[in-house]
PDB file of C-alpha atoms in Angstrom:
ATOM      1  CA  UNK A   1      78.555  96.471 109.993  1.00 45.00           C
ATOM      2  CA  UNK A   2      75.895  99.072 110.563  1.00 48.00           C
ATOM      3  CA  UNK A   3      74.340  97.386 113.630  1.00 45.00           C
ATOM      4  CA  UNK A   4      77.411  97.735 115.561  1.00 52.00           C
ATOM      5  CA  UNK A   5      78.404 101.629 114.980  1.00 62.00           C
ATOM      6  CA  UNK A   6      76.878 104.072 116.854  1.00 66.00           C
ATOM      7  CA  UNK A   7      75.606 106.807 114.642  1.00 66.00           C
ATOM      8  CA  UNK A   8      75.794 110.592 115.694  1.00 70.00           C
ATOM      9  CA  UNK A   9      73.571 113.405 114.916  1.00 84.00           C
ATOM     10  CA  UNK A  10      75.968 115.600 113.736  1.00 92.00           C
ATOM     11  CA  UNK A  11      77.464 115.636 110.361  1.00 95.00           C
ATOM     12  CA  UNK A  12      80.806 115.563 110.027  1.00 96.00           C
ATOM     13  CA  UNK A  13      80.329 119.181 108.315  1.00 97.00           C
ATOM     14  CA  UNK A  14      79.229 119.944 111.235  1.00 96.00           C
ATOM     15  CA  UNK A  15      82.589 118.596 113.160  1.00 95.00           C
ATOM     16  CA  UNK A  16      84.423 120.465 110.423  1.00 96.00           C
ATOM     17  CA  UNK A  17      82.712 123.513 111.459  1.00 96.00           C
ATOM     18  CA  UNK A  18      83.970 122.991 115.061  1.00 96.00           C
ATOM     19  CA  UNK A  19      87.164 122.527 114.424  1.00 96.00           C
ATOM     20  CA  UNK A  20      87.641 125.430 112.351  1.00 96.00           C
ATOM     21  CA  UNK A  21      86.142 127.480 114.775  1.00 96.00           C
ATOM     22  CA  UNK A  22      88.850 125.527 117.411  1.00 96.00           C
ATOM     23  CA  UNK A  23      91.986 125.521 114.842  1.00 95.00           C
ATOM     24  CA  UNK A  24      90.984 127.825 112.487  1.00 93.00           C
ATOM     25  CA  UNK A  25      92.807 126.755 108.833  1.00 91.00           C
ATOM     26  CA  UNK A  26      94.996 124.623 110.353  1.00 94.00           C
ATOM     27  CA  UNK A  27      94.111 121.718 108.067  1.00 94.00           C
ATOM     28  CA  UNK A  28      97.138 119.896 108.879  1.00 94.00           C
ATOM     29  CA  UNK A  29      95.602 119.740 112.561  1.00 96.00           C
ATOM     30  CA  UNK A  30      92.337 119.534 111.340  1.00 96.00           C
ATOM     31  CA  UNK A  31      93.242 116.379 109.225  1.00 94.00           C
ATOM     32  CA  UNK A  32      95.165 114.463 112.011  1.00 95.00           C
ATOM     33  CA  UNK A  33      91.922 115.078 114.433  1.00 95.00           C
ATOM     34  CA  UNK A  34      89.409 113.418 111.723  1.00 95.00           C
ATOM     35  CA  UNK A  35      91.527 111.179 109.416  1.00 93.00           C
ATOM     36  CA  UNK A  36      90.805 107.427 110.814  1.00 91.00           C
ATOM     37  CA  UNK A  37      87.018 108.431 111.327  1.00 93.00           C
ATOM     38  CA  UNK A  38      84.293 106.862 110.189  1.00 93.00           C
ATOM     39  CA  UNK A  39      80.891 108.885 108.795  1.00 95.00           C
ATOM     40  CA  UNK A  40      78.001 106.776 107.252  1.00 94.00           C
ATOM     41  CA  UNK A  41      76.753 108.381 103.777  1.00 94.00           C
ATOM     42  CA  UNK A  42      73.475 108.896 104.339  1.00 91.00           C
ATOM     43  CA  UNK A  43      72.332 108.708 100.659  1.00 91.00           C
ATOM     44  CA  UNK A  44      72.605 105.623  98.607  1.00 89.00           C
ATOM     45  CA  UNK A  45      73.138 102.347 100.231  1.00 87.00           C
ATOM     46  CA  UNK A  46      74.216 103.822 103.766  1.00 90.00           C
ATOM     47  CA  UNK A  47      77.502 102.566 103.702  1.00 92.00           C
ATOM     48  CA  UNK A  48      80.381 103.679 105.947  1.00 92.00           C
ATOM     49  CA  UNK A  49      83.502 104.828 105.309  1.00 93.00           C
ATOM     50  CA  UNK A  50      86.661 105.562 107.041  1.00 93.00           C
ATOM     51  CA  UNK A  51      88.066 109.318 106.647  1.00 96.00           C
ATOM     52  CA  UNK A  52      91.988 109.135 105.257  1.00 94.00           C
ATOM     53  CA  UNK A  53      91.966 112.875 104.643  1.00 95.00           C
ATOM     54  CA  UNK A  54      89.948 115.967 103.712  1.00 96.00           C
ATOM     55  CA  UNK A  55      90.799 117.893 100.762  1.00 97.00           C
ATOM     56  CA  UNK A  56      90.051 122.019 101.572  1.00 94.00           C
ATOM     57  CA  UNK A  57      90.824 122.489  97.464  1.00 96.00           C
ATOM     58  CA  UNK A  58      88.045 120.390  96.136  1.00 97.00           C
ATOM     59  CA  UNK A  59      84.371 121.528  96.542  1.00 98.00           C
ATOM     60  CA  UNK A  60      81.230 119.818  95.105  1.00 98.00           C
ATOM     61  CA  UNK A  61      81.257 122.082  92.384  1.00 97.00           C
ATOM     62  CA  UNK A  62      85.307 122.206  91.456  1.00 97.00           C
ATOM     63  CA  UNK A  63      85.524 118.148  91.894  1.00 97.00           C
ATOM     64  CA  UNK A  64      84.124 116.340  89.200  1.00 97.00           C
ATOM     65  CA  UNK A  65      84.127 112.370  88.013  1.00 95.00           C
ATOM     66  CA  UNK A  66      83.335 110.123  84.875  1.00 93.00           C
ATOM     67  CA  UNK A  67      79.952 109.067  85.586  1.00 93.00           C
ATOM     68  CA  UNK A  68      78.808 106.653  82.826  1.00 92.00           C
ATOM     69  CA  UNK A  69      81.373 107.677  80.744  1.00 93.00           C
ATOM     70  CA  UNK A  70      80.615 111.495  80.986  1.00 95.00           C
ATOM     71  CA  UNK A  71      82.338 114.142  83.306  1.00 96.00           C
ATOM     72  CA  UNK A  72      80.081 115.585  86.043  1.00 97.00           C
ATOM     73  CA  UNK A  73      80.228 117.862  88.966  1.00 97.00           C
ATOM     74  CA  UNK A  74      80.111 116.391  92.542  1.00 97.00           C
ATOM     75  CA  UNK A  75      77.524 118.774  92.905  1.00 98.00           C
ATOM     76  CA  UNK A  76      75.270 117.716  89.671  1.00 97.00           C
ATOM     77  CA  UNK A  77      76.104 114.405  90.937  1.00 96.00           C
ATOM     78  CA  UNK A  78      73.944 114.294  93.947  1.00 96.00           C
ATOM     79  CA  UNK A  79      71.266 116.378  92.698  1.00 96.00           C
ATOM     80  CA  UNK A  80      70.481 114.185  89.220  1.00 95.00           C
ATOM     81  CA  UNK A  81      71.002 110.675  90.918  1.00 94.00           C
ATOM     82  CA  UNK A  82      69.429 111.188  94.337  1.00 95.00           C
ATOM     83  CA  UNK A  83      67.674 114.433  93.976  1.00 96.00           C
ATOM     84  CA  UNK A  84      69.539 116.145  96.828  1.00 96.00           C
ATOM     85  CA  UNK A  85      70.569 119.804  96.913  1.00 97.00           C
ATOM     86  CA  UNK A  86      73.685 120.265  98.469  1.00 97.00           C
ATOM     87  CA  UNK A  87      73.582 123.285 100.679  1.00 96.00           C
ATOM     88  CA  UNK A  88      77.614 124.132 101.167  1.00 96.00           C
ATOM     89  CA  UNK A  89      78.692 124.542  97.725  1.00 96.00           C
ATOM     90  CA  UNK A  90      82.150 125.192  99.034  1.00 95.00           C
ATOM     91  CA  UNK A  91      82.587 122.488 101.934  1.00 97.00           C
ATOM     92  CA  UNK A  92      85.676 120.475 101.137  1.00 97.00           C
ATOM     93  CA  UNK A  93      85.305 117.004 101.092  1.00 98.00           C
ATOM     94  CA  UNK A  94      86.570 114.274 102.693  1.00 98.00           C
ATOM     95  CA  UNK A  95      88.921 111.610 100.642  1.00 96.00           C
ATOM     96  CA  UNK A  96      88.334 108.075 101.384  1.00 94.00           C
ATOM     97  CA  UNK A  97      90.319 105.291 100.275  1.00 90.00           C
ATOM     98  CA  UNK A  98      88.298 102.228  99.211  1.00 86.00           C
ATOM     99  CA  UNK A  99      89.974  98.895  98.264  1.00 79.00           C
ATOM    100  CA  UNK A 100      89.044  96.842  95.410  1.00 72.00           C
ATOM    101  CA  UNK A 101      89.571  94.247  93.160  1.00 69.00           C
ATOM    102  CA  UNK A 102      91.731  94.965  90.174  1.00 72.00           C
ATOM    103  CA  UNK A 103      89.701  93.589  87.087  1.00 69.00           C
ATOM    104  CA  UNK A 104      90.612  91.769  83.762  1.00 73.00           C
ATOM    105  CA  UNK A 105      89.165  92.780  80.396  1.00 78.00           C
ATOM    106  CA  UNK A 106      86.374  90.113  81.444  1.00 77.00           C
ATOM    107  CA  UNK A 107      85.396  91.166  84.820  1.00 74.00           C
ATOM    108  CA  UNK A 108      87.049  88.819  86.545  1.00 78.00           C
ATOM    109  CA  UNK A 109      89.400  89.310  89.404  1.00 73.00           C
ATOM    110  CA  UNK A 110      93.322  89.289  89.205  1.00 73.00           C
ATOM    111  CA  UNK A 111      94.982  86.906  91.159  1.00 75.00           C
ATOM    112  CA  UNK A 112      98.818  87.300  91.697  1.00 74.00           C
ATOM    113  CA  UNK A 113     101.242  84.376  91.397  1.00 76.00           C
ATOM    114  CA  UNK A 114     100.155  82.878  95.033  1.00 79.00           C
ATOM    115  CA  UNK A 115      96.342  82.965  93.604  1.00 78.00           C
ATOM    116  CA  UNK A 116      95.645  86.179  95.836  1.00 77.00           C
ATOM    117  CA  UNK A 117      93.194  88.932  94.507  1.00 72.00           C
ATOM    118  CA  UNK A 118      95.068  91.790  93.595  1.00 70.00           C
ATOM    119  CA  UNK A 119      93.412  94.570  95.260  1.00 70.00           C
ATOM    120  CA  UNK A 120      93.904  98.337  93.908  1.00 68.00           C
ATOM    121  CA  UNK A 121      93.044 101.458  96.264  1.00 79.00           C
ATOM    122  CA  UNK A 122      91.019 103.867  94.888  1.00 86.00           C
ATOM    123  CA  UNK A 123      90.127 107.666  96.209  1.00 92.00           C
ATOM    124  CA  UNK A 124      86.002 108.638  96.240  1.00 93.00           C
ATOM    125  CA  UNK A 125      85.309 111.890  97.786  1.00 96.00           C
ATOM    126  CA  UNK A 126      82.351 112.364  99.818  1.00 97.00           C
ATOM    127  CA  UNK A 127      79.984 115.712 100.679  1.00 98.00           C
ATOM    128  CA  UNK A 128      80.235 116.115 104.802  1.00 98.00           C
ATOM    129  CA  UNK A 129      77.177 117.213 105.292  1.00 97.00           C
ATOM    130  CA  UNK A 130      75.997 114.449 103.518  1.00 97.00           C
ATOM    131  CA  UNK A 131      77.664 112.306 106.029  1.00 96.00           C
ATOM    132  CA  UNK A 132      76.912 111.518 110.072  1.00 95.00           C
ATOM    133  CA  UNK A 133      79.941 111.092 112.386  1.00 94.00           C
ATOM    134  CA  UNK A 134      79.866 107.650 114.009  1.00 90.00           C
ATOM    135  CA  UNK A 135      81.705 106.093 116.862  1.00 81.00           C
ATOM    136  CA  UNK A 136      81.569 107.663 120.640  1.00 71.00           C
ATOM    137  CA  UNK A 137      82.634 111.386 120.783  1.00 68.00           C
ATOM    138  CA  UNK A 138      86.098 112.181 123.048  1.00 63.00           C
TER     139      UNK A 138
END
């Protein structure tokens, strides 16, 4: 709920940046200081996301996806469907874990035997600078 999260100025490539500077490549201390965090994607439909991990191997330009049935780079991503130019070409990104319902051939939801959706997790990655830090900072 976007009316309830305070939203920060700085991107959480930003925050990356600091910690590197703080850590340096300790990503195993980098990751336990940001995973739980949310960021709001500031593209799209604004939507907020909690961080699980980030992933230092994958860039925008080495990750890339089935869009509409055709393999494309992060990178191409962002720049064909919202006409942004991502600036870091080499920032990892940040893995977030989004539940949702597993699907039939129909589109319709799969219930287990106690008629509960059956709910899959699936991994998006999303561009930090791309995305504001929320919540109060420590």
């Amino acid at each position: 709920d976007l009316s309830s999260k305070v939203i920060r100025k700085k991107t959480a490539m930003e925050e990356i940046k600091e910690l590197l500077q703080e850590l340096g490549s300790n990503w195993i201390e980098i990751n336990k200081r940001l995973e739980c965090r949310s960021v709001l994607a500031r593209y799209g439909t604004h939507k907020t996301y909690l961080i699980d991990h980030i992933d230092a191997k994958k860039t925008p330009v080495n990750h890339q996806f089935n869009h509409r049935g055709k393999m494309v780079s992060v990178f191409d991503y962002f720049r064909l469907e919202y006409g942004i130019q991502i600036q870091e070409k080499n920032q990892p990104l940040l893995a977030v874990n989004i539940k949702k319902a597993e699907e039939d051939c129909d589109g319709n939801p799969l219930k287990d035997m106690n008629d509960k959706i059956i709910k899959v997790v699936e991994t998006n990655y999303l561009v930090p600078e791309l995305c504001f830090m929320t919540g109060i900072p420590d």
